[in-house]
């Protein structure tokens, strides 16, 4: 069981509360949420995963991201259990498979997600990635779900700048709330074009795999001396540094996945950690920002 004093709990909650990210419709969400990919796959781990998600919500990381794809519904079912009794405190995000995002299928997918999540509405519904269904058809389906009150808003995931431009040019396209994309210290491609473009259009980005999955170790990110030195100076884990870096701009929402209370606590600590300009410069030296267009990184 992770320990956290009341003072620190209050400090984390306060910083998450005070520095929220504004969605295009004015709704404000925390800069740090919680991912759930692979959660619910192992029944023996379920209770700890549920405790972890609830601790995260208590700390103010109350945006929870899931998808019909994750464990073919197992993740959504676990989230449904985790948010029982606290649904109204949570900003709930799920995603539709591209092959289910067309006319006649999206409504069914959404209903199935709502049933597994034991709720009557999603706060945000995302197209998981672009498939063969025309974007215009997906927008129509999403807008119908909004009218019916099944979802409060919609967005996309894994769309690069050209796809986003196309989306926003379609009828209803400007009602897109976010693009959820891969973004971490070792994968900064979106800083070259997509992120500035989204800023111009006042669209916040949602950063998935902000810890580079388990790869933060393998790729030498958290063991890099620049990251370690900053972590040591602030008395936090290198993972907290990676997250603090990810949300430094104020308009990126990071959704790390943690399945233990110790991990979620370390991740929450990133909320109260602001990196100095000097520290950011050191991280830029170690992990340079892009100087040319790179295709969008996708997992
Ligand atoms: N839209 C998309 O296409 C897409 C793609 C990928 C992911 N996502 C979403 O983004 C979420 C996050 O991405 P992700 O799960 O791929 O990767 P991630 O959050 O970058 O990394 C998760 C891994 O990091 C570990 N971890 C978490 N906190 C840690 C800490 N403080 N210290 C050490 N290890 C820590 C986790 O271990 P434990 O589990 O043991 O805590 C897990 O192995 C997903 O869960 C999902 O909701 C979306």
Coordinates of C-alpha atoms and ligand atoms in Angstrom, one line a residue:
X1 CA 0.0 0.0 0.0
X2 CA 1.5 3.3 -1.0
X3 CA 1.7 6.0 1.6
X4 CA 1.0 9.6 1.1
X5 CA 0.6 12.3 3.8
X6 CA -2.4 14.6 3.8
X7 CA -0.3 17.6 3.0
X8 CA 1.1 16.1 -0.1
X9 CA -2.3 14.8 -1.2
X10 CA -3.7 18.3 -0.8
X11 CA -0.7 19.8 -2.8
X12 CA -1.2 17.4 -5.7
X13 CA -5.0 17.9 -5.8
X14 CA -4.5 21.7 -5.6
X15 CA -2.0 21.8 -8.5
X16 CA -4.2 19.5 -10.6
X17 CA -7.2 21.6 -9.9
X18 CA -5.5 24.9 -10.5
X19 CA -3.9 24.1 -13.8
X20 CA -6.5 22.4 -15.8
X21 CA -6.6 22.1 -19.6
X22 CA -9.6 23.7 -21.3
X23 CA -11.4 21.7 -24.0
X24 CA -12.9 23.7 -26.9
X25 CA -16.4 23.7 -25.2
X26 CA -14.9 25.3 -22.1
X27 CA -14.9 22.1 -20.0
X28 CA -11.8 21.9 -17.9
X29 CA -10.0 18.6 -17.3
X30 CA -6.8 17.7 -15.3
X31 CA -3.5 17.7 -17.1
X32 CA -2.9 14.2 -15.7
X33 CA -5.4 11.4 -16.3
X34 CA -5.1 7.6 -16.1
X35 CA -4.7 5.1 -18.9
X36 CA -6.1 1.6 -18.6
X37 CA -4.7 -0.5 -21.5
X38 CA -4.2 -4.1 -20.4
X39 CA -6.1 -3.5 -17.1
X40 CA -8.7 -6.1 -16.4
X41 CA -6.8 -8.8 -18.4
X42 CA -5.6 -10.6 -15.3
X43 CA -8.4 -11.4 -12.7
X44 CA -5.8 -11.8 -10.0
X45 CA -4.6 -8.2 -10.5
X46 CA -8.1 -6.6 -10.7
X47 CA -8.6 -5.5 -7.1
X48 CA -5.2 -3.7 -7.0
X49 CA -6.0 -2.1 -10.4
X50 CA -9.3 -0.9 -9.1
X51 CA -7.7 0.5 -5.9
X52 CA -5.1 2.2 -8.0
X53 CA -7.6 3.9 -10.3
X54 CA -9.6 5.1 -7.3
X55 CA -6.5 6.5 -5.6
X56 CA -5.7 8.3 -8.8
X57 CA -9.2 9.8 -8.9
X58 CA -8.8 10.8 -5.2
X59 CA -5.6 12.6 -6.1
X60 CA -7.3 14.5 -8.9
X61 CA -6.3 12.4 -11.9
X62 CA -10.0 11.9 -12.5
X63 CA -9.8 11.6 -16.3
X64 CA -9.9 7.9 -17.1
X65 CA -9.1 6.6 -20.6
X66 CA -10.2 3.3 -21.9
X67 CA -11.4 1.7 -25.2
X68 CA -13.6 -1.1 -26.5
X69 CA -10.4 -2.6 -27.9
X70 CA -8.6 -3.0 -24.6
X71 CA -9.0 -6.7 -23.7
X72 CA -12.1 -6.6 -26.0
X73 CA -14.1 -5.0 -23.2
X74 CA -12.2 -6.2 -20.2
X75 CA -10.7 -2.8 -19.5
X76 CA -14.0 -1.1 -19.7
X77 CA -15.6 -3.6 -17.4
X78 CA -12.8 -3.1 -14.8
X79 CA -13.2 0.7 -15.1
X80 CA -17.0 0.3 -14.6
X81 CA -16.2 -1.4 -11.3
X82 CA -13.6 1.1 -10.3
X83 CA -15.9 4.1 -10.8
X84 CA -19.0 2.6 -9.1
X85 CA -20.3 5.3 -6.7
X86 CA -17.9 8.0 -8.0
X87 CA -19.1 8.2 -11.6
X88 CA -19.9 11.9 -11.4
X89 CA -16.4 12.7 -10.2
X90 CA -14.8 11.1 -13.3
X91 CA -14.3 12.4 -16.8
X92 CA -14.7 9.2 -18.7
X93 CA -13.1 8.6 -22.1
X94 CA -13.6 5.6 -24.4
X95 CA -12.8 4.8 -28.0
X96 CA -14.5 3.1 -30.9
X97 CA -12.7 0.7 -33.2
X98 CA -12.4 2.2 -36.7
X99 CA -14.3 -0.7 -38.2
X100 CA -17.2 0.1 -35.8
X101 CA -17.2 3.8 -36.5
X102 CA -19.6 3.8 -39.4
X103 CA -23.3 4.2 -39.8
X104 CA -25.2 1.4 -38.1
X105 CA -22.3 0.2 -36.0
X106 CA -21.1 3.2 -33.9
X107 CA -24.4 3.3 -31.9
X108 CA -24.1 -0.3 -31.0
X109 CA -20.4 0.0 -30.0
X110 CA -21.2 3.0 -27.8
X111 CA -24.1 1.1 -26.1
X112 CA -21.8 -1.8 -25.4
X113 CA -19.2 0.5 -23.9
X114 CA -21.8 2.2 -21.7
X115 CA -23.1 -1.2 -20.5
X116 CA -19.6 -2.4 -19.6
X117 CA -18.8 0.9 -17.9
X118 CA -22.1 0.8 -16.0
X119 CA -22.9 4.4 -17.0
X120 CA -25.4 6.3 -19.1
X121 CA -22.9 8.6 -20.9
X122 CA -19.3 9.1 -21.9
X123 CA -17.7 12.4 -21.3
X124 CA -15.6 11.9 -24.5
X125 CA -15.8 9.3 -27.2
X126 CA -12.8 8.9 -29.6
X127 CA -12.3 7.4 -33.0
X128 CA -9.3 5.1 -32.1
X129 CA -7.5 5.5 -35.3
X130 CA -8.4 6.3 -38.9
X131 CA -9.7 3.3 -40.8
X132 CA -11.7 2.9 -44.0
X133 CA -14.9 4.5 -42.8
X134 CA -15.1 8.0 -44.2
X135 CA -14.4 10.6 -41.5
X136 CA -17.7 12.4 -42.4
X137 CA -19.7 9.3 -41.6
X138 CA -18.0 9.0 -38.2
X139 CA -18.7 12.7 -37.4
X140 CA -22.4 12.1 -38.3
X141 CA -22.5 9.1 -35.9
X142 CA -20.7 11.0 -33.2
X143 CA -23.0 14.0 -33.5
X144 CA -26.1 11.7 -33.3
X145 CA -24.7 10.2 -30.1
X146 CA -24.2 13.7 -28.7
X147 CA -27.8 14.6 -29.5
X148 CA -29.1 11.5 -27.8
X149 CA -27.0 12.3 -24.7
X150 CA -25.0 9.1 -24.9
X151 CA -21.7 11.0 -25.2
X152 CA -21.0 14.6 -24.2
X153 CA -18.4 15.3 -26.8
X154 CA -16.2 13.4 -29.3
X155 CA -12.6 13.5 -30.6
X156 CA -10.1 11.4 -32.5
X157 CA -6.9 9.5 -31.9
X158 CA -3.8 8.8 -34.0
X159 CA -4.6 11.4 -36.7
X160 CA -1.7 13.4 -38.1
X161 CA -1.9 17.0 -39.2
X162 CA -3.2 16.4 -42.7
X163 CA -6.0 14.1 -41.4
X164 CA -6.8 16.8 -38.8
X165 CA -7.1 19.4 -41.5
X166 CA -9.4 17.2 -43.5
X167 CA -11.5 16.5 -40.4
X168 CA -11.9 20.1 -39.5
X169 CA -12.9 21.0 -43.0
X170 CA -15.9 18.5 -42.9
X171 CA -19.4 19.5 -41.7
X172 CA -19.3 19.3 -37.9
X173 CA -15.6 18.6 -37.9
X174 CA -14.7 21.7 -35.8
X175 CA -16.6 20.1 -32.9
X176 CA -13.7 17.6 -32.4
X177 CA -12.5 18.0 -28.8
X178 CA -9.0 16.5 -29.0
X179 CA -6.6 14.3 -30.8
X180 CA -5.0 11.6 -28.6
X181 CA -1.5 10.8 -29.9
X182 CA 1.7 9.2 -28.8
X183 CA 4.0 11.7 -27.0
X184 CA 6.8 11.3 -24.6
X185 CA 10.4 12.5 -24.1
X186 CA 11.7 10.0 -26.6
X187 CA 9.1 10.7 -29.3
X188 CA 8.7 14.5 -29.9
X189 CA 7.7 14.5 -33.6
X190 CA 4.4 16.2 -33.0
X191 CA 6.2 19.3 -31.7
X192 CA 7.2 20.0 -35.3
X193 CA 3.8 20.4 -36.9
X194 CA 0.8 18.7 -35.2
X195 CA 1.1 20.3 -31.8
X196 CA 1.6 23.9 -33.1
X197 CA -1.3 23.4 -35.5
X198 CA -3.5 22.1 -32.7
X199 CA -2.5 25.1 -30.6
X200 CA -3.5 27.4 -33.4
X201 CA -6.9 25.7 -33.5
X202 CA -7.2 25.8 -29.7
X203 CA -7.4 22.0 -29.6
X204 CA -5.6 20.4 -26.6
X205 CA -3.7 17.2 -27.3
X206 CA -4.0 14.0 -25.2
X207 CA -0.6 12.3 -24.8
X208 CA -0.8 8.5 -24.7
X209 CA 2.1 6.3 -23.6
X210 CA 3.7 9.3 -21.9
X211 CA 6.1 6.9 -20.1
X212 CA 7.0 5.2 -23.4
X213 CA 5.2 2.1 -22.0
X214 CA 7.7 -0.2 -20.3
X215 CA 10.1 1.2 -22.9
X216 CA 11.1 4.2 -20.8
X217 CA 13.7 1.9 -19.2
X218 CA 14.6 0.0 -22.3
X219 CA 15.0 3.1 -24.4
X220 CA 17.2 4.7 -21.7
X221 CA 14.8 7.5 -21.0
X222 CA 14.5 7.2 -17.2
X223 CA 18.1 6.1 -16.8
X224 CA 19.5 9.1 -18.7
X225 CA 21.7 11.2 -16.5
X226 CA 19.8 14.4 -17.4
X227 CA 16.5 12.9 -16.2
X228 CA 18.0 11.3 -13.1
X229 CA 19.7 14.5 -12.1
X230 CA 16.4 16.4 -12.2
X231 CA 14.6 13.6 -10.4
X232 CA 17.2 13.6 -7.6
X233 CA 17.2 17.3 -7.3
X234 CA 13.4 17.3 -6.8
X235 CA 13.4 14.1 -4.8
X236 CA 11.0 12.4 -7.2
X237 CA 11.1 9.4 -9.5
X238 CA 12.4 9.8 -13.1
X239 CA 8.9 8.8 -14.2
X240 CA 7.5 11.8 -12.5
X241 CA 10.0 13.9 -14.4
X242 CA 8.9 12.4 -17.7
X243 CA 5.3 13.3 -17.0
X244 CA 6.1 16.8 -15.7
X245 CA 7.9 17.4 -19.0
X246 CA 5.0 16.0 -21.0
X247 CA 2.4 18.4 -19.4
X248 CA 4.8 21.4 -19.2
X249 CA 3.0 23.4 -21.9
X250 CA -0.3 23.6 -20.1
X251 CA -2.4 22.3 -23.0
X252 CA -1.4 18.6 -23.1
X253 CA -3.2 16.0 -21.1
X254 CA -1.1 13.0 -20.3
X255 CA -2.7 9.7 -19.5
X256 CA -0.1 7.4 -17.9
X257 CA -1.2 3.9 -17.0
X258 CA -0.3 2.6 -13.6
X259 CA -1.5 -0.6 -12.1
X260 CA 0.0 -0.2 -8.6
X261 CA -0.7 2.5 -6.0
X262 CA 3.0 3.2 -5.8
X263 CA 3.1 4.0 -9.5
X264 CA 0.0 6.2 -9.5
X265 CA 1.4 8.1 -6.6
X266 CA 4.7 8.7 -8.4
X267 CA 2.8 9.8 -11.5
X268 CA 0.5 12.2 -9.5
X269 CA 3.6 13.8 -8.1
X270 CA 4.4 15.2 -11.6
X271 CA 1.4 17.5 -11.1
X272 CA 3.2 19.4 -8.4
X273 CA 6.6 19.4 -10.2
X274 CA 7.4 22.3 -12.4
X275 CA 10.6 22.1 -14.4
X276 CA 12.8 25.2 -14.6
X277 CA 13.9 26.6 -17.9
X278 CA 17.4 25.3 -17.2
X279 CA 16.0 21.8 -16.6
X280 CA 14.0 21.9 -19.8
X281 CA 17.0 23.1 -21.7
X282 CA 19.0 20.1 -20.4
X283 CA 16.2 17.8 -21.4
X284 CA 16.2 19.4 -24.9
X285 CA 20.0 18.7 -25.2
X286 CA 19.5 15.1 -24.2
X287 CA 16.3 14.5 -26.2
X288 CA 16.4 17.2 -29.0
X289 CA 13.1 18.5 -30.4
X290 CA 12.4 17.6 -34.1
X291 CA 13.9 19.8 -36.8
X292 CA 11.8 18.3 -39.6
X293 CA 8.5 16.6 -40.3
X294 CA 8.3 13.0 -39.0
X295 CA 5.4 10.7 -39.6
X296 CA 3.2 10.4 -36.6
X297 CA 4.4 7.7 -34.2
X298 CA 1.8 5.2 -33.5
X299 CA 1.6 2.1 -31.2
Ligands
LIG1 N1 -5.1 6.0 -28.6 C1 -4.2 5.0 -28.7 O1 -3.9 4.5 -29.8 C2 -3.4 4.6 -27.5 C3 -2.3 3.8 -27.6 C4 -1.6 3.4 -26.5 C5 -2.1 3.8 -25.2 N2 -3.2 4.6 -25.1 C6 -3.7 5.0 -23.8 O2 -2.7 5.6 -23.1 C7 -2.5 5.0 -21.9 C8 -1.0 5.1 -21.4 O3 -0.2 4.5 -22.3 P1 0.5 3.0 -22.1 O4 -0.3 2.2 -21.2 O5 0.7 2.5 -23.5 O6 1.9 3.4 -21.6 P2 2.5 4.3 -20.4 O7 1.5 4.9 -19.6 O8 3.5 5.1 -21.1 O9 3.3 3.2 -19.6 C9 2.7 2.2 -18.8 C10 3.8 1.4 -18.2 O10 4.6 2.2 -17.3 C11 4.5 1.6 -16.1 N3 4.5 2.6 -15.1 C12 3.5 3.5 -14.8 N4 3.9 4.4 -13.9 C13 5.1 4.0 -13.5 C14 6.0 4.5 -12.5 N5 5.7 5.6 -11.7 N6 7.2 3.9 -12.3 C15 7.5 2.8 -13.1 N7 6.7 2.3 -14.0 C16 5.5 2.9 -14.2 C17 3.3 0.7 -16.0 O11 3.5 -0.3 -15.1 P3 2.4 -0.9 -14.1 O12 1.2 -1.2 -15.0 O13 3.0 -2.0 -13.5 O14 2.1 0.2 -13.1 C18 3.2 0.2 -17.4 O15 4.1 -0.9 -17.6 C19 -3.0 3.5 -22.1 O16 -3.1 2.8 -21.0 C20 -4.2 3.8 -22.9 O17 -5.3 4.2 -22.1 C21 -3.9 5.0 -26.2

